[in-house]
XYZ file of C-alpha atoms in Angstrom:
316
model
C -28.082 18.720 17.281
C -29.051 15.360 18.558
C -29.185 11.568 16.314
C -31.765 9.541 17.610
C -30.561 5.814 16.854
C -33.421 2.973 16.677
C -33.609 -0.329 15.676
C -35.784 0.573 12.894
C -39.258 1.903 14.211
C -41.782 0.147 11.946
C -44.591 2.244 12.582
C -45.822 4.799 15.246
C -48.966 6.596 15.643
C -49.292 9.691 17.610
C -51.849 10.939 20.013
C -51.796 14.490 19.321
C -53.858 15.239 22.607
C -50.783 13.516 24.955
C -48.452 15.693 23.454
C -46.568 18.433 25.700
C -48.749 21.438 26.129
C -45.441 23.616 25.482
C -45.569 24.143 21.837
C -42.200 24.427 20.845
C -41.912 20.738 22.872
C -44.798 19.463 21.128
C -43.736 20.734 17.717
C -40.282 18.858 17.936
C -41.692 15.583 19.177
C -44.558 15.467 16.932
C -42.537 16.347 13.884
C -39.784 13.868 15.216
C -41.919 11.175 15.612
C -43.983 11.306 11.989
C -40.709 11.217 10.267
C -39.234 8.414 12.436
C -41.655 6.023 11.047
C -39.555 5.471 7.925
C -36.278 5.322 9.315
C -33.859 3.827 11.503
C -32.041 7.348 12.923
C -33.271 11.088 12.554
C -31.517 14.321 13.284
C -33.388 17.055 14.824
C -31.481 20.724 15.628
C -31.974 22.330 18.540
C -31.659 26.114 19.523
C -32.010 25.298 24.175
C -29.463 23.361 25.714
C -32.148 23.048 27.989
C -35.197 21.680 26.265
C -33.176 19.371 23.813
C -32.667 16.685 26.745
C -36.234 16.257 27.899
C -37.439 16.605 23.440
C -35.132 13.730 23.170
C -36.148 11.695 25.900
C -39.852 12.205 25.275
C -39.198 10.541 21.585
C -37.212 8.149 23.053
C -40.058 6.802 25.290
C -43.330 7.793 22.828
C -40.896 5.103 20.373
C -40.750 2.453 22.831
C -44.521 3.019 23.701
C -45.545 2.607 20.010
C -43.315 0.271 19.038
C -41.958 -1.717 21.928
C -38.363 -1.280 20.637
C -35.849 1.224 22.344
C -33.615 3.685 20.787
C -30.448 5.012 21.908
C -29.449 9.187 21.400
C -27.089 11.791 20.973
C -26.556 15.093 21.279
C -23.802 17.300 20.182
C -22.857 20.390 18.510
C -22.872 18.772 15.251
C -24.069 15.357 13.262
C -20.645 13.676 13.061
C -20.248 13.852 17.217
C -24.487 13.605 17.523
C -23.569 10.221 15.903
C -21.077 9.010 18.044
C -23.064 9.579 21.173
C -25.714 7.737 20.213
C -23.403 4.818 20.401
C -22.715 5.380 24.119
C -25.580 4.560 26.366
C -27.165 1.880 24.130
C -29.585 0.572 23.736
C -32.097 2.521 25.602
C -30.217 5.837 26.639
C -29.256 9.296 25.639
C -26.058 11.027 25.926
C -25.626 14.550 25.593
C -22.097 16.626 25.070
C -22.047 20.122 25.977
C -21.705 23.157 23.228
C -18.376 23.721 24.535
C -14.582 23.636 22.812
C -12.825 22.082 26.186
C -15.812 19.658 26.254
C -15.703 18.167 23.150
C -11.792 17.382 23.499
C -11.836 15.899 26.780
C -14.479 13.717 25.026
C -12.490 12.985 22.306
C -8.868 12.959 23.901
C -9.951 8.933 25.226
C -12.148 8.087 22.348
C -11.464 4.913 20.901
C -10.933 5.329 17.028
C -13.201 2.678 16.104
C -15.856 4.546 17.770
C -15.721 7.152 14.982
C -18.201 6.441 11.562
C -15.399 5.921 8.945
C -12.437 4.170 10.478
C -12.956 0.446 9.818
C -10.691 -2.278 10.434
C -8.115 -1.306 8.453
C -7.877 1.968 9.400
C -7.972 0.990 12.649
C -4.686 -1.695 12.027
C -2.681 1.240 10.204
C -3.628 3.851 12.870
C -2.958 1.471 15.745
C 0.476 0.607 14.105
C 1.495 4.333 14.328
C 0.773 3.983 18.002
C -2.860 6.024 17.929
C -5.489 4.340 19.283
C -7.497 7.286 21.017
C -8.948 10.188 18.840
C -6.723 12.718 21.448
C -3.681 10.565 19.800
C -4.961 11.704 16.160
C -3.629 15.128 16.876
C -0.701 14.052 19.340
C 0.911 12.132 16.612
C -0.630 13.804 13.475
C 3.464 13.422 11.494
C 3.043 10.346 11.736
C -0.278 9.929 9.149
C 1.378 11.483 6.663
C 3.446 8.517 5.885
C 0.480 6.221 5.693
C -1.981 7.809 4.453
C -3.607 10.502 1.718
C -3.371 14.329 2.162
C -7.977 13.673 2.011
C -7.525 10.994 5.005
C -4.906 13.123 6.871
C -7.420 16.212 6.267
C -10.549 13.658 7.329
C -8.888 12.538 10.562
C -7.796 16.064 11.759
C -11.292 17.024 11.618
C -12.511 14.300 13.532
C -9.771 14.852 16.000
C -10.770 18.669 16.279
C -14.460 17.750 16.691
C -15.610 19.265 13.051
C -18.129 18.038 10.948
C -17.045 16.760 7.778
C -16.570 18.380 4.841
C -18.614 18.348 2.249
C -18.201 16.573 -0.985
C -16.924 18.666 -4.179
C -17.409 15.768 -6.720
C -20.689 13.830 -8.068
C -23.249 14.525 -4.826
C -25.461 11.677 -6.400
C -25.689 8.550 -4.335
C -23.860 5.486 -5.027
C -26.641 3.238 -3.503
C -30.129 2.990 -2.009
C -30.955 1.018 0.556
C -34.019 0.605 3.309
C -33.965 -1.785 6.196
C -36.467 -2.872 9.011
C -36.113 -4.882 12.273
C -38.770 -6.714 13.983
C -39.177 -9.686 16.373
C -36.960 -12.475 15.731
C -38.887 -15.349 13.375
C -37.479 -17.732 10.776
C -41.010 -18.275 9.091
C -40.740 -17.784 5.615
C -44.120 -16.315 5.433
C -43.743 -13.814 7.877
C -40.334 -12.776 6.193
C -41.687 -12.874 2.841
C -44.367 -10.146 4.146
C -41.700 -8.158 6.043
C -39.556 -8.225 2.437
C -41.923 -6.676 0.618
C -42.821 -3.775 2.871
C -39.065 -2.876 2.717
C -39.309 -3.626 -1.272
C -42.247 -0.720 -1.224
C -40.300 1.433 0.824
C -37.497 1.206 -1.173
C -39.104 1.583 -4.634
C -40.865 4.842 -3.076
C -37.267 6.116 -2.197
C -35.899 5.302 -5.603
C -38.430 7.398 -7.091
C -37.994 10.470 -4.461
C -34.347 9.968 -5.230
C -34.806 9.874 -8.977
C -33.385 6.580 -9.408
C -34.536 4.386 -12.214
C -32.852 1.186 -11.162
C -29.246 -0.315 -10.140
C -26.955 -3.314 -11.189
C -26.729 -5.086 -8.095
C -29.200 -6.099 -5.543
C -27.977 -6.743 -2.045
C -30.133 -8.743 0.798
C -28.968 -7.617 4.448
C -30.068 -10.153 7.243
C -29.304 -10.072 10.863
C -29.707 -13.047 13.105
C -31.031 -13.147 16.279
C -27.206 -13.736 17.690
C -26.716 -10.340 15.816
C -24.437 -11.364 13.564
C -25.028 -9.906 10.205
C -25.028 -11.468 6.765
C -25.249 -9.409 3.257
C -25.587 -11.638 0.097
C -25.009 -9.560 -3.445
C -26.270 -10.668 -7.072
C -25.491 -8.958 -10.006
C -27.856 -9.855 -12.615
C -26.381 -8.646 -15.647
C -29.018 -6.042 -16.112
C -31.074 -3.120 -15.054
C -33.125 -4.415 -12.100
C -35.498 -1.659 -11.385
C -38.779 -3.201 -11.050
C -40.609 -4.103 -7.516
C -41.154 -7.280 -8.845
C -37.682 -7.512 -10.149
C -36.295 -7.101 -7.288
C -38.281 -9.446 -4.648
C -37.604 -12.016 -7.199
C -33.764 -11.776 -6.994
C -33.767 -11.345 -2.703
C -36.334 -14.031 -2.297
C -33.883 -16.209 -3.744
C -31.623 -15.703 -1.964
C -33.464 -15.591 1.126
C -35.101 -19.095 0.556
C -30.850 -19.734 0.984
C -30.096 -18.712 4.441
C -33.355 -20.166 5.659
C -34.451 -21.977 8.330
C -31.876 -19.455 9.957
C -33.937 -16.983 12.489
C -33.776 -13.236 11.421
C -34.317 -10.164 13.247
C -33.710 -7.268 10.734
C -34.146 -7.260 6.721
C -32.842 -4.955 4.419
C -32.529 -4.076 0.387
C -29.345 -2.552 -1.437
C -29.715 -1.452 -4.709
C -26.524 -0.391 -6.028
C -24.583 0.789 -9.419
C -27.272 3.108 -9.735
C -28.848 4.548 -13.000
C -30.551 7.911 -12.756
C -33.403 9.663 -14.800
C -31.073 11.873 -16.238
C -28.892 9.241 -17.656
C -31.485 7.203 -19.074
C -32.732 10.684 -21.373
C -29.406 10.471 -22.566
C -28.412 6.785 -22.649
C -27.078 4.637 -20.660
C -23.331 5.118 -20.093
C -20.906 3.051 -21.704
C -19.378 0.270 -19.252
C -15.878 -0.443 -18.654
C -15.884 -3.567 -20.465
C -18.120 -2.302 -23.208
C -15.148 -0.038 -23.914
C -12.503 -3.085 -24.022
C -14.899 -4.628 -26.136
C -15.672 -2.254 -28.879
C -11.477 -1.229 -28.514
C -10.953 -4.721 -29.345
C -13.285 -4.478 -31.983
C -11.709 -1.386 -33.433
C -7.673 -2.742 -33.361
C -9.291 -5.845 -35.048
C -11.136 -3.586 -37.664
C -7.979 -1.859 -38.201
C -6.028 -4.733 -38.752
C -7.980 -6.213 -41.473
C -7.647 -2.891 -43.114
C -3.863 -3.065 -42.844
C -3.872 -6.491 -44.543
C -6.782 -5.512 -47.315
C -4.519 -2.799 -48.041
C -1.056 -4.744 -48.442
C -2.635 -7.544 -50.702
C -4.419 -4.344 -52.966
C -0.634 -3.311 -52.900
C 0.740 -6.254 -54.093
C -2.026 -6.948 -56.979
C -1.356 -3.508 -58.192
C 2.156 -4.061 -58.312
């Protein structure tokens, strides 16, 4: 399996004819490169420990020839390792780890645990504080996570340690958010932004409808400077935004804020999703909808207490 990592490929058109003559090589590359054009990383399965290397490295460079940005890979026996090389020869290498059990430990057994997708900062702090700071030291000291953390993060980081993929979800599969990002050459003109914006918008709006999302409650606007520091600004309308119009409304806002910073990636979150399904059934009740309408009913109920008690005394 190998994770091809870009920084967003905004377009790419193939030459059929260039392509390898070997057609199992120019199946994979061609395939790999169509669906590359609308997304920042791809994973591609591969079946020849051989072939994989030079597939991957053909993308790599037919990316950079289209698109003049580079793209970092990985390959590994499964997504969750694909994914962390990818991260290792950036940005415009490949790194590939063999199909093999003592392989992947000796990988992991020095792997910083900040390298692995999952373990943020404070993860990090409260795995660092039980003296683990390699992956290898997940399993070493694995007594000493069960008196930090939950049996499903004890379970998570023994698979990582062991090199597994992750397991997959048993509750709600549906997404929690939508988003679509793109990165281009650095520019702080608001014109040229404003253009870039609303290609993502159209991307995104196309995914919400593959997805069968009819809109979400908050809108969040993901900008990355040319320094590469990142900045994400949220706004929660109050409403269902689901609209294309809708949307670039609320993020252009907010991006006429942060200007005349320079940018060199934009993205859209949509997030606190609705789905078709709910809306053919109504929208569910929110949390403070509840309060509301329990307040409503204890305040109800009271009055019918007290109607009742003066009835009781004017009968009496």
């Amino acid at each position: 399996m190998a994770q091809i990592g870009s920084k967003e490929v905004e377009s790419i058109k193939v030459d059929e004819e260039k392509a390898p003559e070997n057609d199992l090589m120019r199946s994979f590359i061609l395939d790999s490169l169509y669906e590359l054009a609308n997304c920042s990383w791809i994973v591609i399965f591969f079946y020849d420990s051989v072939r994989d290397f030079q597939v991957v490295r053909e993308i790599r460079f037919r990316v950079e020839q289209a698109t003049g940005l580079t793209c970092s890979a990985g390959i590994a026996p499964n997504f969750r390792l694909a994914k962390i090389c990818s991260d290792m020869n950036k940005p415009n290498g490949q790194y590939e780890l063999a199909n093999n059990y003592e392989k992947v430990m000796e990988f992991l057994s020095t792997l910083p645990i900040r390298k692995v997708c999952g373990i943020g900062r404070v993860s990090e702090a409260l795995l660092q504080a039980c003296g683990i700071c390699t992956v290898g030291q997940l399993l070493e000291r694995r007594a000493a996570l069960k008196f930090c953390f939950s049996e499903l993060s004890q379970e998570c980081f023994l698979r990582v340690a062991l090199g597994l993929p992750g397991r997959p979800s048993s509750s709600d599969p549906r997404r929690k958010s939508i988003s679509t990002e793109r990165t281009f050459t650095p520019t702080s003109s608001r014109e040229a932004l404003i253009e870039i914006m609303e290609d993502v918008c159209d991307m995104l709006v196309e995914d919400m409808k593959r997805a069968g999302v009819v809109g979400g409650r908050c809108v969040t606007l993901k900008l990355k400077l040319s320094s590469f520091d990142v900045l994400t600004r949220s706004e929660t309308p109050g409403r269902l935004v689901s609209s294309r119009e809708e949307i670039l409304a609320i993020t252009g806002e907010t991006l006429d804020r942060e200007l005349p910073n320079e940018f060199r990636l934009l993205g859209i979150r949509l997030s606190n999703l609705q789905f078709e399904d709910e809306r053919a059934s109504g929208e569910p009740i929110s949390v403070s909808s509840a309060l509301f309408i329990g307040n409503a009913y204890v305040r109800y109920s009271n009055s019918l207490n007290i109607r009742s008690g003066l009835l009781a005394r004017k009968n009496h």
